[in-house]
Amino acid sequence: MDHSMHEGHHESHNHDKHAGHNPDMFKKKFWLSFALTIPVLIFSETIQELFGYTAPTFPGSEWIPAILGTIIFFYGGLVFLKSAKAELSARQPGMMTLISLAITVAFGYSIAVSFGLQGMDFWWELATLVTIMLLGHWLEMASVLNAQGALKELAKLLPDEAELVTKNGTKIVPVASLKVSDLVLVRPGSTIPTDGVVMKGESKVNESMLTGESKPVNKLVKSLVIGGAINGSGALTIKVTKVGEDTALAGIMKLVADAQNSKSKTQIVADRAAFYLTFVALGAAVLTAIGWTFFSDQSASFILERVVTVLVIACPHALGLAVPLVTAISTTLAAKNGLLVRERMALESARNIDVVLFDKTGTLTRGEQGVVDIITDDAKVNDVLAIAASVELESEHPIAKAIVTFAKSRKLQTVVVKKFSALSGRGAKALIGADTVYIGGPRLLEELSVKLTRNLESAAMSASNDGKTVVYVIRSKKVIGAIMLADVVRPESKEAVKTLQKAGKRVAMLTGDAKGVAAWVSKELGITEFFAEVLPEHKADVVKKLQSDGSKVAMVGDGVNDAPALTQADVGIAIGAGTDVAIESAGIVLASSDPRGVAKIVILSKATYRKMVQNLAWATGYNAIAIPLAAGVTAGLGFVLSPAIGAVLMSLSTVVVAVNAQFLRKLDLG
């Protein structure tokens, strides 16, 4: 499949010193430079003296280091020179500037020595320096692109072809040719080609690669499906609703790419540190040259070697990689767990959250009526439910559907009823056998002059006070049971609240519903603090109130009515987004409707920040120790770093940072 429309998202990233580069280019340059470096080393007089051997001699053999060293400089070093030019043009001198200065000074001096200047050339140092730098950059870029590889993996989720339903049957067509309103047949085990709605069939669909939800989701007629999800054992006919860049998958990829291209506070600090370190390195190089020139009797070649080593070893390479690589990995890890980071600032701030404020409807609850309790006197609960479901089976009312759905979930058998009729505003009635059965509320009781038992009356009053809807089942003019309905609490919400409270977070709930409803839901979830009867335009005021004592607040809502509150909060988290990933008011979007994702965000935020700090500590600590060594402070002790060794140490520091960042992949978010 041609995924080119998506691939542009990952080409640009914060580690832009490599803009336009790729690992393969560095790989190719490294191997050729490496091959040329071997004869440079073999024919180098310094290496021969060091290891006590004599290289073969033939006419022109003395020029081998100079000729091959020059080729290495222009072939392997040109990439650094071009990048340095870009840095200087942008008035942002950095590591490429330092590398370029080092190899240019070494090259210029070696050329001069080769043509008669008194001193010792740097050809072998120059060759090894460029080769090691190419290796380090190859490994680094491979690490960065590997961290961002989730974008390519997401693009691969979509199949190349789809089975289009036509008047004459079906035919195989490219996915790119699909249009809105097309009908597509998705066979068992196949990948859903694009976003749509189920028109025919029933199946369980695995959406884990998009939502982070491992449990397959049951899809019925009118259910929404996401392109890239994997169909289960049932065949589905899907009406296409979104194509191309409008699909959920494309939206998720854009969010991931945007997050990887945005900068966190820590990233900004690291960039600034790398910028100033460049000037520190240049200053250290100048001071090194001045110090050895005026306060020692060392040769020009020794002094130049110290300057080059300082420039190389002080390259803020590890510092430049410390944060971008961690954030690339964490953003990818988040996406795999259904956490879509729109702003890195939001992810970084999540570790400091004190209060998590949940919207109720659609966030902690499903936003739809469901059976929460059944009270009877003498009859069995299942019998009452089966009777009610039998009557309501033909009704289109939301309450009727909720009763039927609940009965189905308990696998209860319904019976065929006769003479069904809907009673407008009151309920429904039908014949079951010879008995007339009524389903309805208090108005129907009054109309039929039916009295409640003390038990049922007490239960009904308590339910009403909690904001529940009470439906009575009446058979032969006797109330045999009461069914309580309410906005169904998500089964995951209790665990989400408990996990956050266990982590020391203060959990509160916000709703526009009555206090009775809010109190009941809060009690169900173990939330002690709630705000009820709050209008959408006043939700932001509640966030401000919680922030007034200095607390950091995360607002979790549906991203529509909660937009002002999401924006006001220190961290805005949109939940229940499903396929709607373009929620502008939230810094983080939960692809699934699972509120447990909030705890995952906090865990990931803390782990990400910890890795950033570790990498920054290593990168800055390395430079603090390495620069004085490169300048030659230990020369009196007989220990002197060569430019090549400096390059090795600089590359190793980068490797340490890259490896440490990779450990973040092992993080278990639960």
GROMACS .gro file of N, CA and C in nm, residues 83-84 86-97 271-272 275 278-279:
model
   57
   83SER      N    1   2.607   2.093   0.754
   83SER     CA    2   2.520   2.113   0.870
   83SER      C    3   2.566   2.231   0.954
   84ALA      N    4   2.699   2.249   0.963
   84ALA     CA    5   2.754   2.364   1.036
   84ALA      C    6   2.714   2.494   0.968
   86ALA      N    7   2.447   2.544   0.797
   86ALA     CA    8   2.305   2.565   0.829
   86ALA      C    9   2.288   2.622   0.970
   87GLU      N   10   2.367   2.569   1.067
   87GLU     CA   11   2.362   2.619   1.204
   87GLU      C   12   2.401   2.766   1.211
   88LEU      N   13   2.509   2.801   1.142
   88LEU     CA   14   2.557   2.939   1.145
   88LEU      C   15   2.461   3.033   1.073
   89SER      N   16   2.399   2.986   0.964
   89SER     CA   17   2.301   3.067   0.893
   89SER      C   18   2.181   3.098   0.980
   90ALA      N   19   2.146   3.001   1.065
   90ALA     CA   20   2.033   3.019   1.156
   90ALA      C   21   2.075   3.086   1.286
   91ARG      N   22   2.201   3.123   1.294
   91ARG     CA   23   2.258   3.184   1.415
   91ARG      C   24   2.237   3.096   1.538
   92GLN      N   25   2.250   2.966   1.515
   92GLN     CA   26   2.237   2.867   1.621
   92GLN      C   27   2.356   2.771   1.617
   93PRO      N   28   2.478   2.823   1.641
   93PRO     CA   29   2.595   2.735   1.639
   93PRO      C   30   2.582   2.624   1.742
   94GLY      N   31   2.615   2.501   1.700
   94GLY     CA   32   2.600   2.387   1.790
   94GLY      C   33   2.706   2.282   1.764
   95MET      N   34   2.666   2.158   1.782
   95MET     CA   35   2.762   2.049   1.775
   95MET      C   36   2.824   2.032   1.636
   96MET      N   37   2.748   2.059   1.530
   96MET     CA   38   2.802   2.048   1.396
   96MET      C   39   2.908   2.154   1.370
   97THR      N   40   2.888   2.271   1.429
   97THR     CA   41   2.987   2.378   1.418
   97THR      C   42   3.118   2.337   1.485
  271ASP      N   43   1.798   2.237   2.493
  271ASP     CA   44   1.841   2.309   2.373
  271ASP      C   45   1.923   2.431   2.410
  272ARG      N   46   1.877   2.504   2.511
  272ARG     CA   47   1.948   2.624   2.555
  272ARG      C   48   2.086   2.588   2.611
  275PHE      N   49   2.318   2.505   2.332
  275PHE     CA   50   2.358   2.628   2.264
  275PHE      C   51   2.472   2.697   2.339
  278THR      N   52   2.813   2.523   2.337
  278THR     CA   53   2.892   2.549   2.217
  278THR      C   54   2.990   2.663   2.240
  279PHE      N   55   2.941   2.770   2.300
  279PHE     CA   56   3.028   2.884   2.329
  279PHE      C   57   3.129   2.852   2.439
   0.00000   0.00000   0.00000
